[in-house]
Short mmCIF file of C-alpha atoms and ligand atoms in Angstrom, two decimals:
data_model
loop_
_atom_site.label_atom_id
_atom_site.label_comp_id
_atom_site.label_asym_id
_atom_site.label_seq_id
_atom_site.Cartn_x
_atom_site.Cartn_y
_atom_site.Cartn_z
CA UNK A 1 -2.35 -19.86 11.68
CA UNK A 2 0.12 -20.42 8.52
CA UNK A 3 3.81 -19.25 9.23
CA UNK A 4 7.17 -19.22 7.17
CA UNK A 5 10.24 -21.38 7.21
CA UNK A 6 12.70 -19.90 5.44
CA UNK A 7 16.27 -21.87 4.83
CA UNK A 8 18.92 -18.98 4.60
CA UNK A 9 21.76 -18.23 3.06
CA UNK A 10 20.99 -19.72 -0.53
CA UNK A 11 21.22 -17.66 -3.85
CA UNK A 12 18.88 -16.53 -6.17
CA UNK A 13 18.63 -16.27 -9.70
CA UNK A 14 15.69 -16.04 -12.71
CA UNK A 15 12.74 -14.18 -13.28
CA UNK A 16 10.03 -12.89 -10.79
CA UNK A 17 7.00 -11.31 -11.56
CA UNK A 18 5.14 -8.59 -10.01
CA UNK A 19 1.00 -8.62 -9.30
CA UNK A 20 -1.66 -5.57 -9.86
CA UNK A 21 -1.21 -3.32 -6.83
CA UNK A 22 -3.24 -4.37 -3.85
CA UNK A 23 -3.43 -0.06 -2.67
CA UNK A 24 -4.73 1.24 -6.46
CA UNK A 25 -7.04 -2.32 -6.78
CA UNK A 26 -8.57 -1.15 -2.89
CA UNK A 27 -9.35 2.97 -3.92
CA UNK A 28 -10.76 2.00 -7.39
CA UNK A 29 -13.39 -0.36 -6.09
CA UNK A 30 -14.59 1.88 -3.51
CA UNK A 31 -15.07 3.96 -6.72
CA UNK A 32 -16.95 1.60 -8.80
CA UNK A 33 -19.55 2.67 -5.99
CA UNK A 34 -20.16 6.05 -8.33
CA UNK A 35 -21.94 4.38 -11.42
CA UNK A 36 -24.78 2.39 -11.62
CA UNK A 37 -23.96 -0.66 -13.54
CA UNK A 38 -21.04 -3.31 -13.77
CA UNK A 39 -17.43 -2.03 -13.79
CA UNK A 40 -14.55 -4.86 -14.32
CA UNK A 41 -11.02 -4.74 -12.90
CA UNK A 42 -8.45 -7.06 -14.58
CA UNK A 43 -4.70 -7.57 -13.00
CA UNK A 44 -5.97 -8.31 -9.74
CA UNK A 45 -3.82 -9.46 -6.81
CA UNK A 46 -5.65 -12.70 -4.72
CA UNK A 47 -5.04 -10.84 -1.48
CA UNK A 48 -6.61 -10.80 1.66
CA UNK A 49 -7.55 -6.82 1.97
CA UNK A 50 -9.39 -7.46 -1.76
CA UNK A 51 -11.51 -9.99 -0.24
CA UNK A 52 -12.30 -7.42 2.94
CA UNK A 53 -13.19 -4.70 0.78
CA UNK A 54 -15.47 -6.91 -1.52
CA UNK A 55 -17.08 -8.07 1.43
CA UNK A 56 -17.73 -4.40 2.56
CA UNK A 57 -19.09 -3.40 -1.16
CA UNK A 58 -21.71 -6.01 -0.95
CA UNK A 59 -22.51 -5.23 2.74
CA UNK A 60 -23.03 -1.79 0.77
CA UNK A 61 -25.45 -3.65 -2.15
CA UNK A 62 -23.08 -4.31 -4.82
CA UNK A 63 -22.84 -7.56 -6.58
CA UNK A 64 -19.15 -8.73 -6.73
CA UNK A 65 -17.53 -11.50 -8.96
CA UNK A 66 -13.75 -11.81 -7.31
CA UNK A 67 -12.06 -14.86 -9.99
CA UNK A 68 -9.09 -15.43 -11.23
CA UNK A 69 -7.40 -11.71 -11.90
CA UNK A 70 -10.74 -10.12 -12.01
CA UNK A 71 -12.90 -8.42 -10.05
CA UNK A 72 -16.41 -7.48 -11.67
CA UNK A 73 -18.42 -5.21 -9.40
CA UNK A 74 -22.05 -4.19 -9.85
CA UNK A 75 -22.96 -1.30 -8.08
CA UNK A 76 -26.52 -0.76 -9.84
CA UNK A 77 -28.67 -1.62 -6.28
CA UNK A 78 -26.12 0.16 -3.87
CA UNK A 79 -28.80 1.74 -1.01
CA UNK A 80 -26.86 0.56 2.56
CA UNK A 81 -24.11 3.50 2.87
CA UNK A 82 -22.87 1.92 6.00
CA UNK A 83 -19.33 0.70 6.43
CA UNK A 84 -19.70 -1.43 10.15
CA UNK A 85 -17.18 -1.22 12.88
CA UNK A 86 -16.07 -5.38 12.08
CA UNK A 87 -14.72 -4.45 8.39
CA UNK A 88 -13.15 -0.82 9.14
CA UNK A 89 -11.43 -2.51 12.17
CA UNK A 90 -10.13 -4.62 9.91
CA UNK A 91 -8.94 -3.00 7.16
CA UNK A 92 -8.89 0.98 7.36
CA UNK A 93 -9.14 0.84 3.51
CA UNK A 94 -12.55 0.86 4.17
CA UNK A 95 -12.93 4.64 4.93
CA UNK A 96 -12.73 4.80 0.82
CA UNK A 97 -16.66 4.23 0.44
CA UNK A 98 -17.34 7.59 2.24
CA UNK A 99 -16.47 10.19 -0.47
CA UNK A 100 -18.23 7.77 -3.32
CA UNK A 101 -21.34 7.09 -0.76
CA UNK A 102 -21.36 10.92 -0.24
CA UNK A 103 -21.33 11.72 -3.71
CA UNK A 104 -23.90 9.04 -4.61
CA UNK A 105 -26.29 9.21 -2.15
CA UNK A 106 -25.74 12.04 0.03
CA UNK A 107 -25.25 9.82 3.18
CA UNK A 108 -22.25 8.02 4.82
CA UNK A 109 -22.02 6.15 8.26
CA UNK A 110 -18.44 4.84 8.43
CA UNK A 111 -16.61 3.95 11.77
CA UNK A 112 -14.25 5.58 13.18
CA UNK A 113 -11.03 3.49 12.19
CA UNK A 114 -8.84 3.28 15.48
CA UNK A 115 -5.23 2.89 15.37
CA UNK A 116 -2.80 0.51 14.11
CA UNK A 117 0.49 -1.18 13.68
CA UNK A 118 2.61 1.50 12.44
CA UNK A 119 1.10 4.57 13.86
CA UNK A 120 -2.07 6.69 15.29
CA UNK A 121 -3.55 7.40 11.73
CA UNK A 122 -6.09 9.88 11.60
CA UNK A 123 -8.65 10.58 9.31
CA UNK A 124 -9.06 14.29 10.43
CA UNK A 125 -7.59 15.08 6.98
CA UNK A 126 -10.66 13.11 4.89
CA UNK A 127 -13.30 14.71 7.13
CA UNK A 128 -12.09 18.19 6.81
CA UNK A 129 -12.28 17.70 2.67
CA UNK A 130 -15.75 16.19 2.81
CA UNK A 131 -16.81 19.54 5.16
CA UNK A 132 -15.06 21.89 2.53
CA UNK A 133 -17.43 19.96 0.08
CA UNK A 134 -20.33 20.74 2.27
CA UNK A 135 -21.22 17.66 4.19
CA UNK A 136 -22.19 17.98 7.18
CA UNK A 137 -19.67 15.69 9.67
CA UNK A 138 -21.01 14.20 13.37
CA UNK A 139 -18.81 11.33 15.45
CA UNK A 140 -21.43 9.71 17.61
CA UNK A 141 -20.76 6.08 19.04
CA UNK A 142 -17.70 5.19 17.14
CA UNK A 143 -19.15 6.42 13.61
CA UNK A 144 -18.66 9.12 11.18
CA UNK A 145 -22.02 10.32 9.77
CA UNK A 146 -22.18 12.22 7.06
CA UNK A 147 -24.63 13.88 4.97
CA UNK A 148 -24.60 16.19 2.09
CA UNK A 149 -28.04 17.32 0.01
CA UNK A 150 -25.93 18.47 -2.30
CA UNK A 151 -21.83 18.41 -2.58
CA UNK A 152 -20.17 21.85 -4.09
CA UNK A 153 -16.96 22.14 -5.38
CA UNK A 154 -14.19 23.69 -3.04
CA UNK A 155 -10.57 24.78 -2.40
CA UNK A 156 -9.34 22.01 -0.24
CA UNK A 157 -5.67 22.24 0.91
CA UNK A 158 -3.82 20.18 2.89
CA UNK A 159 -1.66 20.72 5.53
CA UNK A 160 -0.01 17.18 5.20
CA UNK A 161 0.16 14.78 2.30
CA UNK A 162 -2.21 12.22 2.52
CA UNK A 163 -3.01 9.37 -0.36
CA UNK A 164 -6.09 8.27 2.06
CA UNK A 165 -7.91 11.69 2.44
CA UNK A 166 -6.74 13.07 -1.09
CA UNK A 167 -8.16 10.11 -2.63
CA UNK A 168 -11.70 10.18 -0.57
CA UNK A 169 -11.41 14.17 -1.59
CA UNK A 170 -11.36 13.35 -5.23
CA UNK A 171 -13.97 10.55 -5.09
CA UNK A 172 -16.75 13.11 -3.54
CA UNK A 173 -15.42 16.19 -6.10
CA UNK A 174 -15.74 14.18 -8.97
CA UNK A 175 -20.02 14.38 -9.10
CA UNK A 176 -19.84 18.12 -7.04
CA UNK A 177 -21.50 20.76 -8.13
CA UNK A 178 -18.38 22.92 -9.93
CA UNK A 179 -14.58 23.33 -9.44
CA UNK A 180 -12.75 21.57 -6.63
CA UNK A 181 -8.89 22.64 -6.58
CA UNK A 182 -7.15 19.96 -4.29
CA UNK A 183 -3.75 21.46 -2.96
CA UNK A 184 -0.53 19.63 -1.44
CA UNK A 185 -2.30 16.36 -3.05
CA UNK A 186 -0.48 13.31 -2.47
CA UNK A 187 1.04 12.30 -5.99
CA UNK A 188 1.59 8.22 -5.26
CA UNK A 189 1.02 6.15 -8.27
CA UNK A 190 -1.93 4.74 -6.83
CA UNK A 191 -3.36 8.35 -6.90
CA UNK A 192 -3.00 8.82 -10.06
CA UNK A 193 -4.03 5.18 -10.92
CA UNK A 194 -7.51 6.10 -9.14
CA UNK A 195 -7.91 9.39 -10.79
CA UNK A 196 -7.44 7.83 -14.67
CA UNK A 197 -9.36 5.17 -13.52
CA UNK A 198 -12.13 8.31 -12.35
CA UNK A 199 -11.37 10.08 -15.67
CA UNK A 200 -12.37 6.86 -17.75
CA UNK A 201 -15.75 6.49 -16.09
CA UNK A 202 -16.52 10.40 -17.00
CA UNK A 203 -14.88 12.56 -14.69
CA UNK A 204 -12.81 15.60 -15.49
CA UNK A 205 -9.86 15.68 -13.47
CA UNK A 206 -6.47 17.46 -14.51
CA UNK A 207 -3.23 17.54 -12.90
CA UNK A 208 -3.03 14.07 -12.70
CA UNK A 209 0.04 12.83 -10.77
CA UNK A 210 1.29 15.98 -9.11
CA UNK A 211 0.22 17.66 -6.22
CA UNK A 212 -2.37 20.14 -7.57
CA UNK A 213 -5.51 18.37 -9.03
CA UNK A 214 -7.99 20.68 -10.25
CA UNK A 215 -11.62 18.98 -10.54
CA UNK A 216 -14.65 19.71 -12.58
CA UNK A 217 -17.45 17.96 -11.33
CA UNK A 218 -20.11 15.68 -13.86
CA UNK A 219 -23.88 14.87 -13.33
CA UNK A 220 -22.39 11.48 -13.97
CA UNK A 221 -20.12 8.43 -14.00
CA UNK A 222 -20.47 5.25 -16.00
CA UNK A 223 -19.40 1.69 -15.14
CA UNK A 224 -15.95 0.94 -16.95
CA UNK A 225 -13.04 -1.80 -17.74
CA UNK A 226 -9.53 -1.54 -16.41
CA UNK A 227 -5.93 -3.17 -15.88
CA UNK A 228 -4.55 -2.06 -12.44
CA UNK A 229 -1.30 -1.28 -12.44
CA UNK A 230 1.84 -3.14 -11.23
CA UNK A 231 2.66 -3.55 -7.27
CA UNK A 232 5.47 -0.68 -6.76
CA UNK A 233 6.21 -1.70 -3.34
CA UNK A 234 6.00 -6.06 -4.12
CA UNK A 235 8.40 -4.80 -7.16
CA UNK A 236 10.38 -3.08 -4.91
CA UNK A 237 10.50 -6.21 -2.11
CA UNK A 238 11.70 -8.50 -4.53
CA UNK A 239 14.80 -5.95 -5.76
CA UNK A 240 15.86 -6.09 -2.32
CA UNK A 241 15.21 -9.51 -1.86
CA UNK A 242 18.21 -10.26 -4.97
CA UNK A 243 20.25 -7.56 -3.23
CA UNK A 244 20.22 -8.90 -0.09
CA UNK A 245 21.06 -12.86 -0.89
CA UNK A 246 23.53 -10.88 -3.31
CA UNK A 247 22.19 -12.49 -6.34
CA UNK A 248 21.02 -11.43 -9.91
CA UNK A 249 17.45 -11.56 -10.66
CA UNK A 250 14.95 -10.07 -13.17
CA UNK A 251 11.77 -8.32 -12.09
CA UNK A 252 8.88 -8.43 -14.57
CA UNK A 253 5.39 -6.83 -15.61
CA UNK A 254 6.30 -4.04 -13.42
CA UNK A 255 7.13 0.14 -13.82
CA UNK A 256 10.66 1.11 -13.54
CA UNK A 257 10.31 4.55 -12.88
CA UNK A 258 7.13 4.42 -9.60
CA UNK A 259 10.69 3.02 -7.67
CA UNK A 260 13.45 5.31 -9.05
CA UNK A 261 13.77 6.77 -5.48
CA UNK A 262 14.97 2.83 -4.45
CA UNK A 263 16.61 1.84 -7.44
CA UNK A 264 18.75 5.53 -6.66
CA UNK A 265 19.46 4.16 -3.03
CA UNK A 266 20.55 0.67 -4.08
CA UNK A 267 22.93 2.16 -6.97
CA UNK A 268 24.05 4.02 -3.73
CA UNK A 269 24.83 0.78 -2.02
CA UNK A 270 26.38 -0.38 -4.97
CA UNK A 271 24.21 -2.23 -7.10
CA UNK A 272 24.06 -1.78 -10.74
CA UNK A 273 20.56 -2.43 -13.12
CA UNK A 274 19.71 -2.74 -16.44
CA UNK A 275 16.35 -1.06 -16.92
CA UNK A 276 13.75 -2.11 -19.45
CA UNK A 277 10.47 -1.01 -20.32
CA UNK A 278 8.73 -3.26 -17.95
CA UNK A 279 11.60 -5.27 -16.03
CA UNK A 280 14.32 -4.18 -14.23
CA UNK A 281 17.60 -6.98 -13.99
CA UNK A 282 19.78 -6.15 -10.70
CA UNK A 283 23.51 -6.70 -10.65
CA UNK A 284 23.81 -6.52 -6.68
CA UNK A 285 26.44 -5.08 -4.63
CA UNK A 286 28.84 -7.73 -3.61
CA UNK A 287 29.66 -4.75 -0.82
CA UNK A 288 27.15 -3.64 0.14
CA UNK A 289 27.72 0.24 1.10
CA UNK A 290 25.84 1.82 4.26
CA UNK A 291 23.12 4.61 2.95
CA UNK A 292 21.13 6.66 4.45
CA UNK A 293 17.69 6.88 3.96
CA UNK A 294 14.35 9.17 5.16
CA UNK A 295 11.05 8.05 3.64
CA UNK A 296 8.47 10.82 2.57
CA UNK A 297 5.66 11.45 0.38
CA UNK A 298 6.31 10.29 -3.26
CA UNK A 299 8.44 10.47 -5.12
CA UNK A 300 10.68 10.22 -2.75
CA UNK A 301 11.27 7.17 -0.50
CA UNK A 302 8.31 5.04 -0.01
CA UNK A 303 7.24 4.35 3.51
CA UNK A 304 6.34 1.34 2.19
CA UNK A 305 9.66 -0.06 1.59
CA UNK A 306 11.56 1.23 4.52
CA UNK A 307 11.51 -1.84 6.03
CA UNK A 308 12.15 -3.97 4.04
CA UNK A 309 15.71 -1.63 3.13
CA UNK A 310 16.37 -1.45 6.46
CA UNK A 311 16.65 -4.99 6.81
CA UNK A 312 18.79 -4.85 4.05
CA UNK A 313 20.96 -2.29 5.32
CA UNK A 314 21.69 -4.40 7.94
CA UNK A 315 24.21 -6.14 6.12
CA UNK A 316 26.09 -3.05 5.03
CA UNK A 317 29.63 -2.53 5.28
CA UNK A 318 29.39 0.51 7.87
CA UNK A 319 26.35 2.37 9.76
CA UNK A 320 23.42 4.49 8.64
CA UNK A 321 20.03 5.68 9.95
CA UNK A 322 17.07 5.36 8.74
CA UNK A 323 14.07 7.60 9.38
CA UNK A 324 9.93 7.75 8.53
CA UNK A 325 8.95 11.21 7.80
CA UNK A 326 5.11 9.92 6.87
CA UNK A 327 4.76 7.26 9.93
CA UNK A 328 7.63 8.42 11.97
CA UNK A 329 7.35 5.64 14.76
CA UNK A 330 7.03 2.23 12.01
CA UNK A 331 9.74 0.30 13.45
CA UNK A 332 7.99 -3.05 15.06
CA UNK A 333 10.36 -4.70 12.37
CA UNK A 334 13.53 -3.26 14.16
CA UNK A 335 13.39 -5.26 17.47
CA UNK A 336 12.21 -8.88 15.09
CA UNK A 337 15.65 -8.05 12.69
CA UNK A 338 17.43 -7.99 16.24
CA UNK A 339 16.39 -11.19 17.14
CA UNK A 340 18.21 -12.35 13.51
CA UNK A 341 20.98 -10.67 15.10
CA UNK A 342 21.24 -7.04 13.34
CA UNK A 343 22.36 -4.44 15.34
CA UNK A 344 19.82 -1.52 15.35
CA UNK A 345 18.54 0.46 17.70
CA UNK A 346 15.88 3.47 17.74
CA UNK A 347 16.99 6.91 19.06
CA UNK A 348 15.10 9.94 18.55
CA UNK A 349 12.72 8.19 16.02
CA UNK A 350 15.87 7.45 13.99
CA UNK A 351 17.10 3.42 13.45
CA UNK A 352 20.55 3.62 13.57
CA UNK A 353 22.24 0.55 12.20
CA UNK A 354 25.33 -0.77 12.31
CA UNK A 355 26.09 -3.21 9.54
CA UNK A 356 26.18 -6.95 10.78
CA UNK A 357 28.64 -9.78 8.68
CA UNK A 358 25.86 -12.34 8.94
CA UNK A 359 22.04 -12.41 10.74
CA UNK A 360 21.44 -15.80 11.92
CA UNK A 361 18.07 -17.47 11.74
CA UNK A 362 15.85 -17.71 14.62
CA UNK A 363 11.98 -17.38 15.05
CA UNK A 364 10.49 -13.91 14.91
CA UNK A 365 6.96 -12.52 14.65
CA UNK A 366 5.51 -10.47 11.72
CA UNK A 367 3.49 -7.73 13.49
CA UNK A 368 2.57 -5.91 10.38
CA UNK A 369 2.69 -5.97 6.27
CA UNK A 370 5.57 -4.53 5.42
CA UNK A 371 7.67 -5.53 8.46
CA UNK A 372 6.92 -9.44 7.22
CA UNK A 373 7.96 -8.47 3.91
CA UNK A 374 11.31 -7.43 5.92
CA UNK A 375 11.38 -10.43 8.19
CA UNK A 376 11.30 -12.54 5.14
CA UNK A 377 14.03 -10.48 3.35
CA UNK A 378 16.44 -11.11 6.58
CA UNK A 379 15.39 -14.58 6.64
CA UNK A 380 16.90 -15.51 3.05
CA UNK A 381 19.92 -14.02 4.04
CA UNK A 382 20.39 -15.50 7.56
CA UNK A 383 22.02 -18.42 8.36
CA UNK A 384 20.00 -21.26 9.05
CA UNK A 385 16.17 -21.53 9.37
CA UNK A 386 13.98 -18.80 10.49
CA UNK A 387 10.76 -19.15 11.23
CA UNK A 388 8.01 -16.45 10.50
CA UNK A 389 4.83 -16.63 12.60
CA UNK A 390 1.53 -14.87 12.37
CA UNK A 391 2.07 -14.09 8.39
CA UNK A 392 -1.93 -13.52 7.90
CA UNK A 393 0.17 -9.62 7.83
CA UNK A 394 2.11 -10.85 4.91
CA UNK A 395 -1.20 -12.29 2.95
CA UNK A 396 -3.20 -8.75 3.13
CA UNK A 397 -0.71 -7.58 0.79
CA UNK A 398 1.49 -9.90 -1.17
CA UNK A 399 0.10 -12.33 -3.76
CA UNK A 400 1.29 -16.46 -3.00
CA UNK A 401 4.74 -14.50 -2.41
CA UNK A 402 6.72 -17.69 -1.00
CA UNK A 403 5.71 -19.45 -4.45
CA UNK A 404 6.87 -16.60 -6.38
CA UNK A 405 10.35 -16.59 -4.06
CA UNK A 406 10.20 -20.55 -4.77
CA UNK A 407 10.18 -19.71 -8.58
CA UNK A 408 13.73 -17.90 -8.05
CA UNK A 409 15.11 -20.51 -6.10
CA UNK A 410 14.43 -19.68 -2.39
CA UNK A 411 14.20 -22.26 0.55
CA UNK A 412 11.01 -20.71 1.89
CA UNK A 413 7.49 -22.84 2.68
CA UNK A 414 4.52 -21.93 4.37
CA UNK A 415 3.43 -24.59 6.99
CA UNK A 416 -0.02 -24.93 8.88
CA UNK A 417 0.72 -24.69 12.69
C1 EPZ B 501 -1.84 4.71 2.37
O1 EPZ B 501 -2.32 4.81 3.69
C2 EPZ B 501 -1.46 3.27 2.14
N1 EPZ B 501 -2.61 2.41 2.35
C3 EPZ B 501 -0.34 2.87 3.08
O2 EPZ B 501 0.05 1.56 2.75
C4 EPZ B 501 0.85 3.81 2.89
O3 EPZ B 501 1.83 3.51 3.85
C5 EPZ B 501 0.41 5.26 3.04
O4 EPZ B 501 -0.70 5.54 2.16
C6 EPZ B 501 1.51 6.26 2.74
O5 EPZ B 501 2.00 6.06 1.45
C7 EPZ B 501 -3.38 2.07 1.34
O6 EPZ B 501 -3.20 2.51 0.22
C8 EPZ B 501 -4.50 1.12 1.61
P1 EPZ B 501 -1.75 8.64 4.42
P2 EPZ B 501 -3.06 6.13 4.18
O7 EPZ B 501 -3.10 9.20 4.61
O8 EPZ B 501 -3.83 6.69 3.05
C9 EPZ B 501 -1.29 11.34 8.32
C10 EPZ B 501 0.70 -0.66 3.23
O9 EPZ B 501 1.61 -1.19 3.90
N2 EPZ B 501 -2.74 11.63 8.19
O10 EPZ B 501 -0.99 9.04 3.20
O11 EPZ B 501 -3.77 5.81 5.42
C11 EPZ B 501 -1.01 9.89 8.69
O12 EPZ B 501 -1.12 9.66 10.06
C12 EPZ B 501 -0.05 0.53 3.74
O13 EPZ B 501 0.33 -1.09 2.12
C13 EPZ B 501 -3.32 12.57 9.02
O14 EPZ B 501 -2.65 13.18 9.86
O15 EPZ B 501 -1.81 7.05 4.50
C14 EPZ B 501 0.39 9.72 8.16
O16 EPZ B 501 1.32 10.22 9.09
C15 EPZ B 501 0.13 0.82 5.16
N3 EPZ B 501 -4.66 12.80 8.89
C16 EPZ B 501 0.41 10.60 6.91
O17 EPZ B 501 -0.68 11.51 7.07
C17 EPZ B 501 -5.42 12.16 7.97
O18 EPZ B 501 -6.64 12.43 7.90
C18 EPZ B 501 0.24 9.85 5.61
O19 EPZ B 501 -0.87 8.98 5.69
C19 EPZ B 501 -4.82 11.21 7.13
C20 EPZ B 501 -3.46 10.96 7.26
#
């Protein structure tokens, strides 16, 4: 098992650039599944959860070709619409094949994807959509069968926003037989990504990017080429990474305005950008301001980043709380930043920080993706070493990131222990 040493406390300064994004790369493959023939994906992340879900799309039938960047899936001979208990256990990404298995060949046996790190996560919301499509849904022994003769477009609303079950929702509409309207749709880049990505192989979606898609299904889809779009939440990390050593640094290849909710919080805190096209530089806060934050459905504050500004709000000239309206108890990074010596605690599923002068270095543990991504954040900043164990987390979702940190001047290395 390969874990961090990071050497606080150092500046930062140059040019880092952001990879394709690991959550639109893991919904479009599962939707390669919906044409027979060879579709290739370019701006590829080498991450862990790609591997998983290639391995599960050629459990499936389909012949994968994961290189350098690009991922070339051929899902001509598809015929085993199973995804096993071993890969859904590990990645619950996996529950993507069941709308494009559904749609394809009118079966699905997925398994029931327990719960995880930063909440209970259930899929109620994906099952109830692939009912109002007309499957037919049965749990036996751990697995979700499904089976549809035919799939029939519906109004599906839901109750919560969800980018799992309104993605899975739009991957079975897409070949259904007439109008699906999907309502309260989650609007998350990675959506949208998904849906053009849909659109280019044939579909007819409109709405694209808000909460109301509107769906008129096709006979059928064709194999296609794509770029994924830039890592939001790795551009995001690394903004916070300059603000919290309190250095100026330049994020490239990514899209200003999928993190306008954090750059709006950090100009709250004080720091100042200059915005391009595809790079952001940040001027950070010398003092930094408390803010407070509440993460919700986009475009507002990404759950996905509420760790990793927590940690930096630890540093903050005052107090502030922090809450997760979408996983409401992620916090397993809270007691690790304590250990660096922040001063948080949890009340009421709120963190309620109290801005420290200095963490100091000290082992920790990363217990899940993002709250790594934190752990490493406090860890430039700390005094002394800190030492990050158990980063597999870290490697589902961010692409050789301690040689990108290197490339800006951090004292971070991955050893073998
Ligand atoms: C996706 O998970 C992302 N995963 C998550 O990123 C991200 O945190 C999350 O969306 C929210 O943005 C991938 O893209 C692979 P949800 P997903 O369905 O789809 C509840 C990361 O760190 N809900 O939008 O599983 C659920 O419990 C990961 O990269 C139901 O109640 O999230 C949660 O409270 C972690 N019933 C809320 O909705 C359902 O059937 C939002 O979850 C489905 C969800």
């Amino acid at each position: 098992m390969d874990k961090f040493i990071i050497r606080g406390g150092k500046s930062l300064s140059g040019e880092i650039s952001v990879s394709g994004a690991k959550n639109a790369v893991l919904p479009i493959m599962a939707a390669t599944l919906l044409a027979e023939g060879r579709s290739v994906l370019t701006n590829v992340p080498s991450l862990n959860d790609i591997k998983s879900m290639a391995h599960l799309l050629r459990v499936i039938g389909a012949r994968i070709d994961y290189s350098e960047e690009s991922l070339k899936i051929d899902a001509k001979d598809v015929c085993f619409p199973e995804a096993p208990y071993e890969l859904v256990s590990k990645m619950r990404a996996s529950v993507w094949v069941l709308g494009p298995l559904l749609a394809r060949l009118g079966k699905a046996k997925v398994s029931f994807p327990g719960g995880c790190a930063i909440g209970t996560r259930p899929v109620d919301l994906h099952l109830m959509a692939m009912e109002k499509l007309g499957a037919v849904i049965e749990i036996k022994h751990g697995y979700i069968h499904a089976t549809a003769e035919k799939l029939i477009g519906a109004d599906i609303h839901f109750e919560n926003v969800s980018v799992g079950a309104t993605i899975n929702a739009m991957m079975a509409a897409v070949k259904a037989e007439g109008i699906t309207n999907i309502t309260n749709a989650a609007a998350e880049p990675e959506v949208a990504a998904t849906a053009e990505f849909l659109n280019k192989m044939g579909a007819k979606i409109t709405g694209v990017g808000t909460s109301h898609l509107i769906i008129e299904g096709v006979n059928e889809l064709f194999p296609v080429g794509a770029e994924m779009i830039p890592d939001r939440i790795e551009a995001g990390t690394f903004l916070l990474a300059g603000a919290i050593t309190k250095s100026k640094i330049t994020v490239t290849n990514c899209i200003p305005e999928h993190i306008q909710s954090l750059i709006d919080k950090m100009k709250q805190a004080g720091c100042k950008f200059e915005i391009k096209d595809k790079s952001i530089t940040l001027i950070p806060a010398q003092k930094i301001k408390p803010v407070n934050m509440i993460a919700n459905p986009y475009p507002a504050f990404p759950t996905d980043l509420q760790a990793q500004f927590l940690a930096y709000m630890c540093l903050a000239e005052g107090s502030c709380s922090i809450e997760d309206k979408v996983f409401p108890d992620r916090f397993m990074h809270v007691a690790e930043l304590n250990r660096l010596q922040a001063d948080i605690r949890i009340q009421n599923k709120v963190a309620l920080i109290n801005g420290v002068k200095l963490m100091s270095g000290a082992p920790v543990m990363a217990t899940d993706l993002r709250a790594s991504a934190a752990l490493v954040l406090a860890g430039l900043a700390a005094e002394g070493e800190t030492e990050i164990a158990r980063i597999y987390h870290i490697d589902r979702g961010y692409d050789h990131i301690e040689t990108k940190l290197q490339g800006i001047g951090a004292d971070i290395e991955r050893v073998s222990s």
